[in-house]
Amino acid sequence: MYRQLYFDYNATTPCDEKVLEAMLPFFKEDFGNASSSHHPYGWLAKNAIEEATESIAGSLGVSGDELIYTSGATESINMVIKGVCKAKKASGNHIITTKAEHKAVLDTCKELEKDGIEVTYLDVDRNGLIPIDHYEQAITDKTILIATLYANNETGVIQPLRELGELCGKHQILLFSDTTQALGKIPLAEVFESVDFACFSAHKLYGPKGVGMVYAREATTKEVFTSFIQGGGQQGGLRGGTLNTPGIIGLASATLLAQQLLEQDTGRMKSLRDRLEKGISSIELSTVNGKEAERLPNTSNISFQFVDGENLLRALSPYLAVSNGSACNSASVEPSHVLTAMGVARDMAYASLRFSLGRFTTEEHVDEAVDIVSREIAKQRENNILWVRR
Ligand code: PLP
């Protein structure tokens, strides 16, 4: 079977062989339930989870008590935002977020609006960034939470958090950052110094799908979260349900690997991403979105003039796995809300490709991708009367 060139690592990653190996015993002989406290099957699972938690905490430089396992970033986001609104009801009902968030944040906020939560959606500038004074001006005496994306999944643009953390501290507002795309791609010291909550997902990290976690700064964890999912009392009652032993082992193994390979992976991805952008820059009237901002080393979002975005993606699909918006909201036919929030014209937003590179991308893949895209755009433009007459 012909394999497409895979340039969609921000949508998901393959499970690393080492991660898979670490998980396998917990599907087979070590299948016990960590809540079974009366026999060795349960003890073994419980011990393995405790060790995994210590390993993740060590890799991230946090405490194991600050981690709550979930099914992935979407659940983690729901847990944090809804948890804060519930717990802080008496202090206020106002959240500040941005127009360039992942849908998991935007849709959670929309749902909460139905229950009387007020949400301010901040504009982003043409590089996808929000100046600190815009956050400050939006704060009211009812603001309980600021939720802001750290590394944008579509453009890779990184929103600095330090100053925002200080601002939140000054106003006693909780700060949550969606850090799903950042782990394994950039160091996270700034995140853990600045935020109260962050979220992660193993499948963005060469780990399995269906497992993730919330980081909740210890001091605020118990105060903020009551119980998100009831039943069984697991994880101190915060999220009931049998713990996903193989998934958690996989998450720990993937996190450790990511930390060990961070420097090497980051350097490789950046040089491949730069090679890709250099190659694509020979296509006339192409623009890298968010280019002037600090970006993830693996992500490049490029718009092309005089091209129909849908036709382009269809023509590329037999050869190249890329996306033109977030894969998580692929049911939508609207242009990317992230690009339109950055002021990219609708037709340019439609005609944009997100290339996201990863651990298994090679120079040959990049060169081939540049050739395929260049050829296809030239072909499409030949049939575009506006291009021909321009
Ligand atoms: N947040 C960001 C920035 C993402 O990129 C994604 C997935 O694309 C999510 C949240 C949702 O992650 P999950 O698939 O683990 O629910």
Coordinates of C-alpha atoms and ligand atoms in Angstrom, one line a residue:
M1 CA 0.0 0.0 0.0
Y2 CA 1.3 3.5 -0.8
R3 CA 2.1 5.4 2.4
Q4 CA 1.4 9.1 2.3
L5 CA 4.1 11.4 3.6
Y6 CA 3.0 12.2 7.2
F7 CA 3.1 16.0 8.0
D8 CA 0.3 16.0 10.6
Y9 CA 2.1 15.3 13.9
N10 CA 0.1 18.1 15.7
A11 CA -3.0 16.1 15.0
T12 CA -1.5 12.9 16.4
T13 CA 1.7 11.0 16.6
P14 CA 2.5 7.3 16.1
C15 CA 3.2 5.4 19.4
D16 CA 6.9 5.1 19.9
E17 CA 8.1 1.5 19.9
K18 CA 9.6 2.0 23.4
V19 CA 6.3 3.4 24.7
L20 CA 4.4 0.4 23.3
E21 CA 6.8 -2.0 24.9
A22 CA 6.5 -0.4 28.3
M23 CA 2.7 -0.6 28.0
L24 CA 2.3 -4.2 26.7
P25 CA 2.6 -6.1 30.0
F26 CA -0.2 -4.1 31.5
F27 CA -2.6 -5.3 28.8
K28 CA -1.5 -8.9 29.3
E29 CA -0.1 -10.5 32.5
D30 CA -0.1 -7.3 34.7
F31 CA -3.8 -6.5 33.9
G32 CA -4.9 -5.8 37.5
N33 CA -7.1 -3.0 38.7
A34 CA -5.2 -0.5 40.8
S35 CA -8.3 -0.2 43.1
S36 CA -8.2 -3.9 43.9
S37 CA -6.6 -3.6 47.3
H38 CA -6.9 -7.3 48.4
H39 CA -4.5 -9.1 46.0
P40 CA -1.2 -8.8 44.2
Y41 CA -2.7 -8.0 40.8
G42 CA -4.1 -4.8 42.2
W43 CA -1.0 -4.0 44.2
L44 CA 1.2 -4.4 41.1
A45 CA -1.0 -2.0 39.1
K46 CA -1.1 0.5 41.9
N47 CA 2.7 0.4 42.4
A48 CA 3.2 0.8 38.6
I49 CA 0.9 3.8 38.5
E50 CA 2.7 5.4 41.5
E51 CA 6.1 4.8 39.8
A52 CA 4.7 6.3 36.6
T53 CA 3.5 9.3 38.4
E54 CA 6.8 9.9 40.1
S55 CA 8.5 9.5 36.7
I56 CA 6.2 12.0 35.0
A57 CA 6.6 14.4 37.9
G58 CA 10.4 14.0 37.8
S59 CA 10.5 14.6 34.0
L60 CA 8.4 17.8 34.3
G61 CA 9.9 19.1 37.5
V62 CA 6.6 19.1 39.4
S63 CA 5.2 17.1 42.3
G64 CA 3.2 13.9 41.7
D65 CA 0.4 15.3 43.9
E66 CA -0.1 18.0 41.2
L67 CA -1.1 15.6 38.5
I68 CA -4.6 14.2 37.7
Y69 CA -5.1 11.6 35.0
T70 CA -7.8 12.1 32.4
S71 CA -8.7 10.7 29.0
G72 CA -6.8 13.5 27.2
A73 CA -6.5 17.2 26.7
T74 CA -10.2 17.9 25.9
E75 CA -11.4 16.3 29.2
S76 CA -8.6 18.1 31.1
I77 CA -9.7 21.4 29.7
N78 CA -13.3 20.7 30.6
M79 CA -12.2 19.7 34.1
V80 CA -10.2 22.8 34.7
I81 CA -12.6 25.4 33.3
K82 CA -15.8 23.9 34.7
G83 CA -14.1 23.1 37.9
V84 CA -12.9 26.7 38.5
C85 CA -16.3 28.1 37.6
K86 CA -18.0 25.8 40.1
A87 CA -15.5 26.3 42.9
K88 CA -15.3 30.1 42.4
K89 CA -19.0 30.8 42.0
A90 CA -19.1 33.0 45.1
S91 CA -16.1 35.1 43.9
G92 CA -17.2 35.8 40.3
N93 CA -18.5 34.5 37.0
H94 CA -16.1 36.0 34.5
I95 CA -13.5 34.2 32.3
I96 CA -11.0 35.8 29.9
T97 CA -9.8 33.7 27.0
T98 CA -8.8 34.3 23.4
K99 CA -10.2 33.9 19.9
A100 CA -7.4 31.7 18.9
E101 CA -7.9 28.9 21.4
H102 CA -8.5 25.3 20.5
K103 CA -12.2 24.4 20.2
A104 CA -12.0 22.4 23.4
V105 CA -11.6 25.7 25.3
L106 CA -14.0 27.7 23.1
D107 CA -16.8 25.2 23.2
T108 CA -16.4 24.7 26.9
C109 CA -16.7 28.5 27.4
K110 CA -19.8 28.6 25.1
E111 CA -21.4 25.9 27.2
L112 CA -20.7 27.7 30.4
E113 CA -22.2 30.9 29.0
K114 CA -25.6 29.1 28.9
D115 CA -25.2 28.9 32.7
G116 CA -24.5 32.5 33.3
I117 CA -20.7 32.6 33.0
E118 CA -19.5 35.7 31.2
V119 CA -16.6 35.2 28.8
T120 CA -14.4 37.8 27.2
Y121 CA -12.8 36.5 24.0
L122 CA -9.7 38.6 23.3
D123 CA -8.5 39.5 19.8
V124 CA -5.1 38.4 18.7
D125 CA -2.7 40.4 16.6
R126 CA -1.5 39.4 13.1
N127 CA 1.1 37.2 14.7
G128 CA -1.5 35.5 16.9
L129 CA -0.3 37.2 20.1
I130 CA -2.1 39.1 22.8
P131 CA -0.4 42.1 24.4
I132 CA -0.4 41.9 28.2
D133 CA -2.4 45.2 28.5
H134 CA -5.3 43.6 26.7
Y135 CA -5.6 41.0 29.4
E136 CA -5.2 43.6 32.0
Q137 CA -8.0 45.8 30.5
A138 CA -10.4 42.9 30.3
I139 CA -10.1 42.1 34.0
T140 CA -13.1 42.9 36.2
D141 CA -13.8 42.4 39.9
K142 CA -15.7 39.2 38.7
T143 CA -12.8 37.6 36.8
I144 CA -11.9 34.2 38.2
L145 CA -9.9 32.6 35.4
I146 CA -7.7 33.4 32.4
A147 CA -7.5 30.6 29.9
T148 CA -4.8 31.1 27.2
L149 CA -3.2 28.7 24.8
Y150 CA 0.6 28.3 25.2
A151 CA 1.5 26.9 21.8
N152 CA -1.1 27.2 19.1
N153 CA -1.9 23.9 17.4
E154 CA -2.5 25.5 14.0
T155 CA 0.3 28.0 13.8
G156 CA 2.7 26.9 16.5
V157 CA 2.8 30.5 17.8
I158 CA 3.9 30.6 21.5
Q159 CA 2.2 33.0 23.9
P160 CA 4.6 34.1 26.6
L161 CA 3.2 33.3 30.1
R162 CA 5.6 34.9 32.7
E163 CA 4.1 38.4 32.7
L164 CA 0.6 37.0 32.5
G165 CA 1.3 34.8 35.5
E166 CA 2.5 37.9 37.4
L167 CA -0.6 39.8 36.4
C168 CA -2.9 36.9 37.5
G169 CA -1.0 36.7 40.8
K170 CA -1.5 40.5 41.4
H171 CA -5.3 40.2 40.8
Q172 CA -5.7 36.8 42.4
I173 CA -7.0 35.3 39.2
L174 CA -6.3 31.7 38.3
L175 CA -4.3 31.1 35.2
F176 CA -4.9 28.0 32.9
S177 CA -2.8 27.4 29.9
D178 CA -3.5 24.8 27.2
T179 CA 0.0 23.3 26.9
T180 CA -1.1 20.2 24.9
Q181 CA 1.2 21.0 21.9
A182 CA 4.2 22.2 23.9
L183 CA 5.3 19.1 25.8
G184 CA 8.2 17.4 24.0
K185 CA 8.7 20.3 21.6
I186 CA 9.9 23.1 23.9
P187 CA 11.0 23.4 27.5
L188 CA 8.2 24.0 29.9
A189 CA 9.9 25.9 32.8
E190 CA 8.0 29.1 32.0
V191 CA 4.7 27.2 32.2
F192 CA 5.3 25.7 35.6
E193 CA 6.6 29.0 37.0
S194 CA 3.5 30.8 35.8
V195 CA 0.3 28.8 35.6
D196 CA -2.1 27.3 38.1
F197 CA -3.3 24.7 35.6
A198 CA -2.0 23.1 32.4
C199 CA -3.2 20.1 30.3
F200 CA -1.5 17.3 28.4
S201 CA -2.3 14.5 26.0
A202 CA -0.2 11.4 25.4
H203 CA -1.1 11.0 21.8
K204 CA 0.6 14.3 20.9
L205 CA 3.8 12.9 22.4
Y206 CA 4.3 9.5 20.8
G207 CA 2.1 7.9 23.4
P208 CA -1.3 6.2 23.3
K209 CA -4.6 7.9 22.5
G210 CA -7.2 8.3 25.3
V211 CA -4.9 9.3 28.2
G212 CA -3.8 12.7 29.4
M213 CA -3.5 14.8 32.5
V214 CA -4.2 18.0 34.3
Y215 CA -1.4 19.8 36.1
A216 CA -2.8 21.6 39.1
R217 CA -0.5 23.7 41.2
E218 CA -0.7 22.0 44.6
A219 CA -1.8 24.9 46.6
T220 CA -4.8 25.5 44.5
T221 CA -5.8 21.9 43.6
K222 CA -7.9 21.0 46.5
E223 CA -9.4 24.4 46.9
V224 CA -10.5 24.5 43.3
F225 CA -11.6 21.0 42.4
T226 CA -14.4 19.3 44.1
S227 CA -15.2 16.2 42.1
F228 CA -15.3 16.2 38.3
I229 CA -16.4 12.6 37.8
Q230 CA -18.1 10.8 40.6
G231 CA -17.9 7.0 41.3
G232 CA -15.3 4.8 42.9
G233 CA -13.3 7.6 44.6
Q234 CA -10.2 7.2 42.5
Q235 CA -7.7 10.0 42.4
G236 CA -8.8 11.4 45.7
G237 CA -12.4 11.5 44.5
L238 CA -11.5 14.2 41.9
R239 CA -12.1 11.9 38.9
G240 CA -13.7 8.6 39.6
G241 CA -13.2 5.6 37.4
T242 CA -10.7 2.7 37.0
L243 CA -7.3 4.1 36.3
N244 CA -6.1 3.4 32.7
T245 CA -2.9 1.5 33.8
P246 CA -1.4 0.8 30.3
G247 CA -2.3 4.4 29.2
I248 CA -0.6 6.0 32.3
I249 CA 2.5 3.8 31.9
G250 CA 2.5 4.9 28.2
L251 CA 2.1 8.5 29.2
A252 CA 5.0 8.2 31.6
S253 CA 7.2 6.4 29.1
A254 CA 6.4 9.0 26.4
T255 CA 7.1 11.9 28.8
L256 CA 10.4 10.5 29.8
L257 CA 11.4 9.9 26.2
A258 CA 10.3 13.4 25.2
Q259 CA 12.4 14.9 28.0
Q260 CA 15.5 12.8 27.0
L261 CA 15.1 13.7 23.4
L262 CA 14.0 17.3 23.8
E263 CA 17.2 19.0 22.7
Q264 CA 17.9 16.6 19.8
D265 CA 14.2 16.6 18.6
T266 CA 13.9 20.4 18.8
G267 CA 17.0 21.1 16.8
R268 CA 16.1 18.5 14.2
M269 CA 12.6 19.7 13.8
K270 CA 13.6 23.3 13.5
S271 CA 16.1 22.6 10.8
L272 CA 13.6 20.5 8.9
R273 CA 10.9 23.1 9.4
D274 CA 13.3 25.9 8.1
R275 CA 14.2 23.7 5.1
L276 CA 10.5 23.2 4.4
E277 CA 9.8 27.0 4.6
K278 CA 12.8 27.8 2.4
G279 CA 11.6 25.3 -0.2
I280 CA 8.0 26.6 -0.1
S281 CA 9.1 30.2 -0.2
S282 CA 10.0 29.7 -3.9
I283 CA 6.2 29.4 -4.5
E284 CA 5.1 32.9 -5.4
L285 CA 2.6 34.6 -3.1
S286 CA 2.9 32.2 -0.2
T287 CA 2.9 33.5 3.4
V288 CA 4.0 31.8 6.6
N289 CA 1.4 32.7 9.2
G290 CA 2.7 33.9 12.5
K291 CA 6.3 33.9 11.1
E292 CA 7.4 36.9 13.2
A293 CA 6.4 35.4 16.5
E294 CA 8.2 32.7 18.5
R295 CA 6.9 29.4 17.2
L296 CA 7.0 25.7 18.0
P297 CA 10.0 24.3 16.1
N298 CA 7.9 21.7 14.2
T299 CA 4.9 23.7 12.9
S300 CA 4.5 25.8 9.8
N301 CA 1.2 27.2 8.6
I302 CA 1.3 28.6 5.1
S303 CA -1.3 30.4 3.0
F304 CA -1.3 30.5 -0.8
Q305 CA -2.9 33.2 -3.0
F306 CA -4.9 32.2 -6.1
V307 CA -5.5 28.7 -4.9
D308 CA -8.7 27.0 -3.9
G309 CA -8.0 25.5 -0.5
E310 CA -10.4 22.5 -0.7
N311 CA -9.2 21.5 -4.2
L312 CA -5.6 21.8 -3.0
L313 CA -6.1 19.5 0.0
R314 CA -8.1 17.0 -2.1
A315 CA -5.4 16.9 -4.7
L316 CA -2.6 16.5 -2.1
S317 CA -4.4 13.9 -0.1
P318 CA -3.1 10.8 -1.9
Y319 CA 0.5 11.8 -1.3
L320 CA 0.6 14.1 1.7
A321 CA -1.1 14.0 5.1
V322 CA -1.4 17.7 6.0
S323 CA -4.2 19.7 7.5
N324 CA -5.7 23.0 6.8
G325 CA -7.1 23.7 10.3
S326 CA -7.3 21.8 13.4
A327 CA -8.0 18.1 12.8
C328 CA -10.1 18.1 15.9
N329 CA -12.8 20.3 14.2
S330 CA -12.6 18.8 10.8
A331 CA -16.4 18.7 10.5
S332 CA -16.4 22.4 10.1
V333 CA -16.3 24.0 6.6
E334 CA -15.5 27.4 8.0
P335 CA -12.0 28.7 7.4
S336 CA -9.7 28.3 10.4
H337 CA -10.9 30.5 13.3
V338 CA -7.3 30.9 14.4
L339 CA -6.2 32.4 11.0
T340 CA -9.2 34.6 10.7
A341 CA -8.6 35.9 14.3
M342 CA -5.1 36.8 13.1
G343 CA -6.7 38.9 10.3
V344 CA -5.9 36.5 7.5
A345 CA -8.5 37.0 4.7
R346 CA -11.1 34.2 4.4
D347 CA -9.9 33.0 1.0
M348 CA -6.3 32.9 2.2
A349 CA -7.3 31.1 5.4
Y350 CA -9.1 28.5 3.3
A351 CA -6.0 28.1 1.1
S352 CA -3.6 27.4 3.9
L353 CA -1.8 24.2 4.9
R354 CA -0.5 23.3 8.3
F355 CA 2.6 21.2 8.1
S356 CA 3.6 19.6 11.4
L357 CA 6.8 17.7 11.5
G358 CA 7.9 15.1 14.0
R359 CA 10.4 12.6 15.3
F360 CA 10.2 10.4 12.1
T361 CA 10.3 13.2 9.5
T362 CA 13.4 13.2 7.3
E363 CA 15.0 15.7 4.9
E364 CA 13.9 13.5 2.0
H365 CA 10.3 13.7 3.2
V366 CA 10.6 17.5 3.4
D367 CA 12.1 17.8 -0.1
E368 CA 9.4 15.5 -1.5
A369 CA 6.6 17.4 0.2
V370 CA 8.0 20.7 -1.2
D371 CA 8.0 19.2 -4.7
I372 CA 4.5 17.8 -4.4
V373 CA 3.0 21.1 -3.1
S374 CA 4.9 23.2 -5.6
R375 CA 3.7 21.1 -8.5
E376 CA 0.1 21.0 -7.4
I377 CA -0.1 24.7 -6.8
A378 CA 1.4 25.5 -10.2
K379 CA -1.2 23.1 -11.8
Q380 CA -4.1 24.7 -10.0
R381 CA -3.0 28.2 -10.8
E382 CA -2.8 27.3 -14.5
N383 CA -6.6 26.8 -14.4
N384 CA -7.3 29.9 -12.3
I385 CA -8.3 32.7 -14.5
L386 CA -7.5 35.3 -11.9
W387 CA -3.9 34.0 -11.7
V388 CA -3.5 33.8 -15.5
R389 CA -4.8 37.4 -15.9
R390 CA -3.0 38.9 -12.9
Ligands
PLP1 N1 -5.7 21.5 22.8 C1 -4.8 21.6 21.8 C2 -4.0 22.8 21.6 C3 -4.8 20.5 20.8 O1 -4.0 20.6 19.8 C4 -5.7 19.4 21.0 C5 -5.7 18.4 19.9 O2 -5.5 18.7 18.8 C6 -6.5 19.4 22.1 C7 -6.5 20.4 23.0 C8 -7.4 18.2 22.4 O3 -6.6 17.1 22.7 P1 -7.2 15.6 22.9 O4 -7.2 15.0 21.5 O5 -6.2 14.9 23.8 O6 -8.5 15.7 23.5

